[in-house]
Short mmCIF file of N, CA and C in Angstrom, two decimals:
data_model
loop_
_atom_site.label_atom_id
_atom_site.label_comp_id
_atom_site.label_asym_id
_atom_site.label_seq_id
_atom_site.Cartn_x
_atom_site.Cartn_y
_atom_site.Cartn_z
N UNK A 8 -89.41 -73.66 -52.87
CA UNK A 8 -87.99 -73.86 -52.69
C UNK A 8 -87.74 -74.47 -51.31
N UNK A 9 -87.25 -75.21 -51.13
CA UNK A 9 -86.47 -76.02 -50.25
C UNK A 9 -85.44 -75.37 -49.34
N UNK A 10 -85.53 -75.50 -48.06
CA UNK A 10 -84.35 -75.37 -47.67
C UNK A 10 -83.02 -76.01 -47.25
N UNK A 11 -81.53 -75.67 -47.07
CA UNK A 11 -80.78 -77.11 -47.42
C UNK A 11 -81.33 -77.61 -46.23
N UNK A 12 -80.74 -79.17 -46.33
CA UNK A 12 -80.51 -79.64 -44.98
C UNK A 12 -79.42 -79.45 -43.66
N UNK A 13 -79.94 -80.06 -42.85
CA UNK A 13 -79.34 -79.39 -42.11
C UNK A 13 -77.77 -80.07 -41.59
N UNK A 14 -77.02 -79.08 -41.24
CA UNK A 14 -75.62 -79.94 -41.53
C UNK A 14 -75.60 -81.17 -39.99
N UNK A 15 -74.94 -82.09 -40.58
CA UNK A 15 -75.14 -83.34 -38.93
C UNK A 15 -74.03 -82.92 -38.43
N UNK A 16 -73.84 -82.31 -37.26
CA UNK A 16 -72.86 -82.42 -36.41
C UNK A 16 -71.81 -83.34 -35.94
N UNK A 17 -72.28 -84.58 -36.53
CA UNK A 17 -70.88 -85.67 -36.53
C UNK A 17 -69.85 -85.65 -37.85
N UNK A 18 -70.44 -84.63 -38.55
CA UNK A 18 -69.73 -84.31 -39.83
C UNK A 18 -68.59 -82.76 -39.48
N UNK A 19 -68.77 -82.73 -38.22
CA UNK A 19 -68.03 -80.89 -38.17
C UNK A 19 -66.54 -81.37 -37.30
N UNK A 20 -65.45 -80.73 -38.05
CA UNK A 20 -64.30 -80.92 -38.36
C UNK A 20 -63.60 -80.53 -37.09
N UNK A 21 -62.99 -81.35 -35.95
CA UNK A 21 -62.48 -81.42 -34.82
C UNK A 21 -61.00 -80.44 -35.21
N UNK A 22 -60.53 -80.79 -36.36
CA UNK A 22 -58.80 -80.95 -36.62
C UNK A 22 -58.43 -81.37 -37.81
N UNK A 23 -57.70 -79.89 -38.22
CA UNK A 23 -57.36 -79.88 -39.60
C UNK A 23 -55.96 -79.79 -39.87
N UNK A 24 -55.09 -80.47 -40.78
CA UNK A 24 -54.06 -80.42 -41.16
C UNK A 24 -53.61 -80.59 -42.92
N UNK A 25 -52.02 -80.18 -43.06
CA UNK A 25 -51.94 -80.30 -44.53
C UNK A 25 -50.15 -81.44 -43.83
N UNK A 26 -50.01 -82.32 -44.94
CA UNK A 26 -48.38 -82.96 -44.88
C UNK A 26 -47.95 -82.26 -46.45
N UNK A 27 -47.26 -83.24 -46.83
CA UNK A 27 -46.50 -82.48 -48.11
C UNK A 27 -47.72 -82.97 -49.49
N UNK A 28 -48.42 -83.87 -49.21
CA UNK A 28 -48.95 -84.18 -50.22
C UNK A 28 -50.53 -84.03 -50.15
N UNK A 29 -51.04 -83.90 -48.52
CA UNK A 29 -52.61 -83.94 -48.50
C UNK A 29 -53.00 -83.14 -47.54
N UNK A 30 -54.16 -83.05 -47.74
CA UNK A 30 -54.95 -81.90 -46.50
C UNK A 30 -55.84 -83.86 -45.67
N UNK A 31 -55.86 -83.21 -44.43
CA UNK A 31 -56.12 -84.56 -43.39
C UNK A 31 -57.33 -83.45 -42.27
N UNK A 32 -58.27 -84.07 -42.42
CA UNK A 32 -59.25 -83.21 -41.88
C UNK A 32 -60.27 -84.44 -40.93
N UNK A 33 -60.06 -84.61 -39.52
CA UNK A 33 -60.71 -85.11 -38.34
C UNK A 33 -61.63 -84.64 -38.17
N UNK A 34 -62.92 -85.83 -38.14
CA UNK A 34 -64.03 -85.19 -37.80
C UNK A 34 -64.98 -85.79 -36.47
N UNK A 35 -65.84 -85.38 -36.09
CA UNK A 35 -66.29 -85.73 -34.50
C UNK A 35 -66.67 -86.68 -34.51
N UNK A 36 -66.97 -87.72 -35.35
CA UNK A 36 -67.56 -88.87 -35.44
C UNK A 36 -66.36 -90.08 -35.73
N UNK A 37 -64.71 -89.47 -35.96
CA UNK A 37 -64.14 -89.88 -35.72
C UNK A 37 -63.16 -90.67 -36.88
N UNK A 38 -64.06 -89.70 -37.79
CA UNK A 38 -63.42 -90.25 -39.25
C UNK A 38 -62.53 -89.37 -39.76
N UNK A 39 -61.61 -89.64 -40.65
CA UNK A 39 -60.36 -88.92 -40.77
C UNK A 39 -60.41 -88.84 -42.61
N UNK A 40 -60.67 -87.72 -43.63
CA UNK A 40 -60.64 -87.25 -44.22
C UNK A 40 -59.97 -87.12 -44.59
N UNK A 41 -59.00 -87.81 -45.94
CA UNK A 41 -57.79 -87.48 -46.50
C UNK A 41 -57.99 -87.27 -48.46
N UNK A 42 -57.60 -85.94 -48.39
CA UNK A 42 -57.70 -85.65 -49.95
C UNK A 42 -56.63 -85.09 -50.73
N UNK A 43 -56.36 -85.31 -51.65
CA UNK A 43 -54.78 -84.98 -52.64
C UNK A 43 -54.62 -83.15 -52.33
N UNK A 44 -53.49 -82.57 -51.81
CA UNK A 44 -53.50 -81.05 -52.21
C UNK A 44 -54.03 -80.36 -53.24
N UNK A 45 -53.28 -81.64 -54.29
CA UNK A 45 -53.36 -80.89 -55.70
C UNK A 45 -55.23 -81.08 -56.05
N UNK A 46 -56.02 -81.36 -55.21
CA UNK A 46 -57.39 -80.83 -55.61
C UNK A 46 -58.02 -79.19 -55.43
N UNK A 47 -56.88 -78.33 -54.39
CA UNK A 47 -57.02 -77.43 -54.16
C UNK A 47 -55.84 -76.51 -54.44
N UNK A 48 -55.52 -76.28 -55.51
CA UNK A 48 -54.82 -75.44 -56.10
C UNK A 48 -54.60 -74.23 -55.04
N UNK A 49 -55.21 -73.39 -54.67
CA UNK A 49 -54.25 -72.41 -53.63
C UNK A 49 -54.15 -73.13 -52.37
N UNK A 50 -54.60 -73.90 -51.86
CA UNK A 50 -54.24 -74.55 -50.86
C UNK A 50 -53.12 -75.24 -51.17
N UNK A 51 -52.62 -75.72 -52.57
CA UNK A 51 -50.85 -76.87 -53.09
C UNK A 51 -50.33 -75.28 -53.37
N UNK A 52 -50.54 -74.08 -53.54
CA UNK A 52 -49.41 -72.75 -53.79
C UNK A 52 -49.36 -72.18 -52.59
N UNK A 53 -49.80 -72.63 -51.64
CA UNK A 53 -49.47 -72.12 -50.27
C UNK A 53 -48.87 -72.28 -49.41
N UNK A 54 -47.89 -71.37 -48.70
CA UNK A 54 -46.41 -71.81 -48.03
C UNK A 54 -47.23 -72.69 -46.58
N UNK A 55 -46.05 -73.16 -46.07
CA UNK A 55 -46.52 -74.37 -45.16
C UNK A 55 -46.97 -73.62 -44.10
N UNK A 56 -46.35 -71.98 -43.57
CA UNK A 56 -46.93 -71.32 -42.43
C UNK A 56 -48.46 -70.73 -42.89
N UNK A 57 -48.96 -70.43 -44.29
CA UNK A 57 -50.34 -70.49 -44.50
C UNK A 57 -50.81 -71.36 -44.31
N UNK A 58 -50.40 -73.22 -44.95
CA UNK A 58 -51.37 -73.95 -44.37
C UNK A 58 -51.73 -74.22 -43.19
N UNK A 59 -50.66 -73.74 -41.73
CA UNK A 59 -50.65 -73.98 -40.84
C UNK A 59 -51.88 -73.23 -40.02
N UNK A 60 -52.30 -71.82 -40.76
CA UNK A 60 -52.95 -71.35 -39.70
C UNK A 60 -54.44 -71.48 -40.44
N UNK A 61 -54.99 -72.15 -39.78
CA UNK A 61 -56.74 -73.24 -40.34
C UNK A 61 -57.49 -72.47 -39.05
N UNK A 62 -58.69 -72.29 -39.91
CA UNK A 62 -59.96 -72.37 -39.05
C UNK A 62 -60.52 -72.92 -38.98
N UNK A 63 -61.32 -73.78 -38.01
CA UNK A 63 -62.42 -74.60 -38.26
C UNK A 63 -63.93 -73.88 -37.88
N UNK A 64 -64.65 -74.37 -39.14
CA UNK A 64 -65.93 -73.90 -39.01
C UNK A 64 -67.24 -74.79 -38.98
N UNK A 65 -68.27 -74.65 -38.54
CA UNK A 65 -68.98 -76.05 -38.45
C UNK A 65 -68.97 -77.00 -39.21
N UNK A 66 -69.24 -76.22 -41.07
CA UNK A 66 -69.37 -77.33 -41.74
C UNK A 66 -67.97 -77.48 -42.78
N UNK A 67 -66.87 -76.79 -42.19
CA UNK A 67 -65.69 -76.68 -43.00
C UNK A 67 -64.52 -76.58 -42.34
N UNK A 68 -63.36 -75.92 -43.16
CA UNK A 68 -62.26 -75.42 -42.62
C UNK A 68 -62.06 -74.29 -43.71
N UNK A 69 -61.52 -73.25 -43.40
CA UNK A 69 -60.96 -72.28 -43.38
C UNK A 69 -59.63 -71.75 -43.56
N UNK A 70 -58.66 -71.16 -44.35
CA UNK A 70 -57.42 -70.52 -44.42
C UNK A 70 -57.69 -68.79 -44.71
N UNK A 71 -57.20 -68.29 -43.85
CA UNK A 71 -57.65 -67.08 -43.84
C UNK A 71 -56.20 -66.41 -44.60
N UNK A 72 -55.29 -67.14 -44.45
CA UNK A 72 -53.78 -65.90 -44.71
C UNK A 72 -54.15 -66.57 -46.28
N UNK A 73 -54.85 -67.20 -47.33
CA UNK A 73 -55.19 -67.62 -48.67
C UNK A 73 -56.48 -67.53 -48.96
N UNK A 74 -57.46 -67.35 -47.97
CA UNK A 74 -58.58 -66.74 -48.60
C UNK A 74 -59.28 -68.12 -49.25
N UNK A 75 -59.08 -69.39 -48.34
CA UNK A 75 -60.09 -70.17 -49.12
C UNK A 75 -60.64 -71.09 -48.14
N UNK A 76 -61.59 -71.32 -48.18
CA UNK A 76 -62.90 -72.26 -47.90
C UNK A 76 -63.13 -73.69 -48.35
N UNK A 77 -63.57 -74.39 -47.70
CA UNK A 77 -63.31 -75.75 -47.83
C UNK A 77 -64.46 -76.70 -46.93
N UNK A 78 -65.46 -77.02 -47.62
CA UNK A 78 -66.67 -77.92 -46.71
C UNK A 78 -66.40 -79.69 -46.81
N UNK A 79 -66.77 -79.90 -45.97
CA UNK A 79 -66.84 -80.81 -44.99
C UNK A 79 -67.43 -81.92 -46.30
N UNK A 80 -68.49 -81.42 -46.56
CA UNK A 80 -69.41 -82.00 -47.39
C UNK A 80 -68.94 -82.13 -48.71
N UNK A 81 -68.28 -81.30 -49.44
CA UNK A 81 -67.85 -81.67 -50.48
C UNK A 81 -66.42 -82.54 -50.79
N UNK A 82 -65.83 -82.56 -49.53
CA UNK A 82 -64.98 -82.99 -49.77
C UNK A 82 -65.10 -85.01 -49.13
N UNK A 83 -66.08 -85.30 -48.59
CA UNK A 83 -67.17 -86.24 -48.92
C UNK A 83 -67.60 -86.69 -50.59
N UNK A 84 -68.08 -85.77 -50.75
CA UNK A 84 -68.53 -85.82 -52.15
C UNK A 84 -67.57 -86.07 -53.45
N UNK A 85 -66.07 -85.78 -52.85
CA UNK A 85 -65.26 -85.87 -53.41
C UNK A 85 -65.00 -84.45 -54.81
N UNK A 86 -65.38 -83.66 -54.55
CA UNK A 86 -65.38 -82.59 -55.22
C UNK A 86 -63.97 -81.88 -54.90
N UNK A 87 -63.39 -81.38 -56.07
CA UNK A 87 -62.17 -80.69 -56.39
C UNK A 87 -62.38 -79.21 -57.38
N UNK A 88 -61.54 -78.72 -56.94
CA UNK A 88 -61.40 -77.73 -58.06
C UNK A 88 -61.63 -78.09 -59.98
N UNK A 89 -62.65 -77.23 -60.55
CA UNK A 89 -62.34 -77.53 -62.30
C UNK A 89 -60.76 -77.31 -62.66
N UNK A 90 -60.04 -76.68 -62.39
CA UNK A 90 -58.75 -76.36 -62.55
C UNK A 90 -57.79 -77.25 -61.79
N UNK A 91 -58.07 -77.97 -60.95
CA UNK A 91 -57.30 -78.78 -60.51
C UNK A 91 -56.27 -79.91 -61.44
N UNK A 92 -55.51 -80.35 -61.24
CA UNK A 92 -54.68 -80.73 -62.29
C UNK A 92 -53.83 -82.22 -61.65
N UNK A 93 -53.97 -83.20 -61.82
CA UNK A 93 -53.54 -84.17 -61.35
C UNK A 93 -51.61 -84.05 -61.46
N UNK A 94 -50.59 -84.10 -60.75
CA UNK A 94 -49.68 -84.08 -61.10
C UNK A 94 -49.07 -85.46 -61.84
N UNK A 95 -48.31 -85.45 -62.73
CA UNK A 95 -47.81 -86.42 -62.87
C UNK A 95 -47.63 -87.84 -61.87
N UNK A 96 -47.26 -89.23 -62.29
CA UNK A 96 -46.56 -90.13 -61.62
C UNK A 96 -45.20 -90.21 -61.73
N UNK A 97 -44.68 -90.11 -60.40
CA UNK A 97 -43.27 -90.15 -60.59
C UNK A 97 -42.54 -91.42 -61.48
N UNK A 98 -41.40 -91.66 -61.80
CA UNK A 98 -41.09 -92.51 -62.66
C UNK A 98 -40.63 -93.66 -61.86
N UNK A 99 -40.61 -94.90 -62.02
CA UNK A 99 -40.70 -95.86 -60.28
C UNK A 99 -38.62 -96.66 -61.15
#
């Protein structure tokens, strides 16, 4: 068995934020990470003073007042919740 690799430090998350529609996650290498809410279902049911209070962890971020976890790497990978649910398009 293998062990993982090891996480690159230009991948670990300076600065994390949510607006009304996305989580925006800065990373040391200077790239800026933008992914739909609605990929993270308790992160889109969570009032704006939960999204506000983030942890950052080497290879992630963190919401502690919702209890959810969030890597660096998968969200690279483009990975979402199975339950995630695309919302509609508004009608133009």
């Amino acid at each position: 068995m293998s062990s993982p690799e090891p996480y690159p430090i230009n991948e670990q998350p300076l600065k994390a934020w949510c607006d009304a529609a996305r989580l925006h996650v800065e990373l040391r290498d200077g790239r800026e990470l933008v992914t739909p809410l609605w990929w993270y279902p308790r992160l889109l049911a969570a009032t704006p003073e939960e999204r506000e209070n983030v942890e950052l962890m080497l290879d992630g971020v963190h919401w502690p007042d919702i209890d959810e976890d969030l890597s660096v790497r998968g969200m690279l990978r483009g990975w979402k919740y199975p339950s995630a649910v695309e919302p509609p398009l508004a009608a133009e």
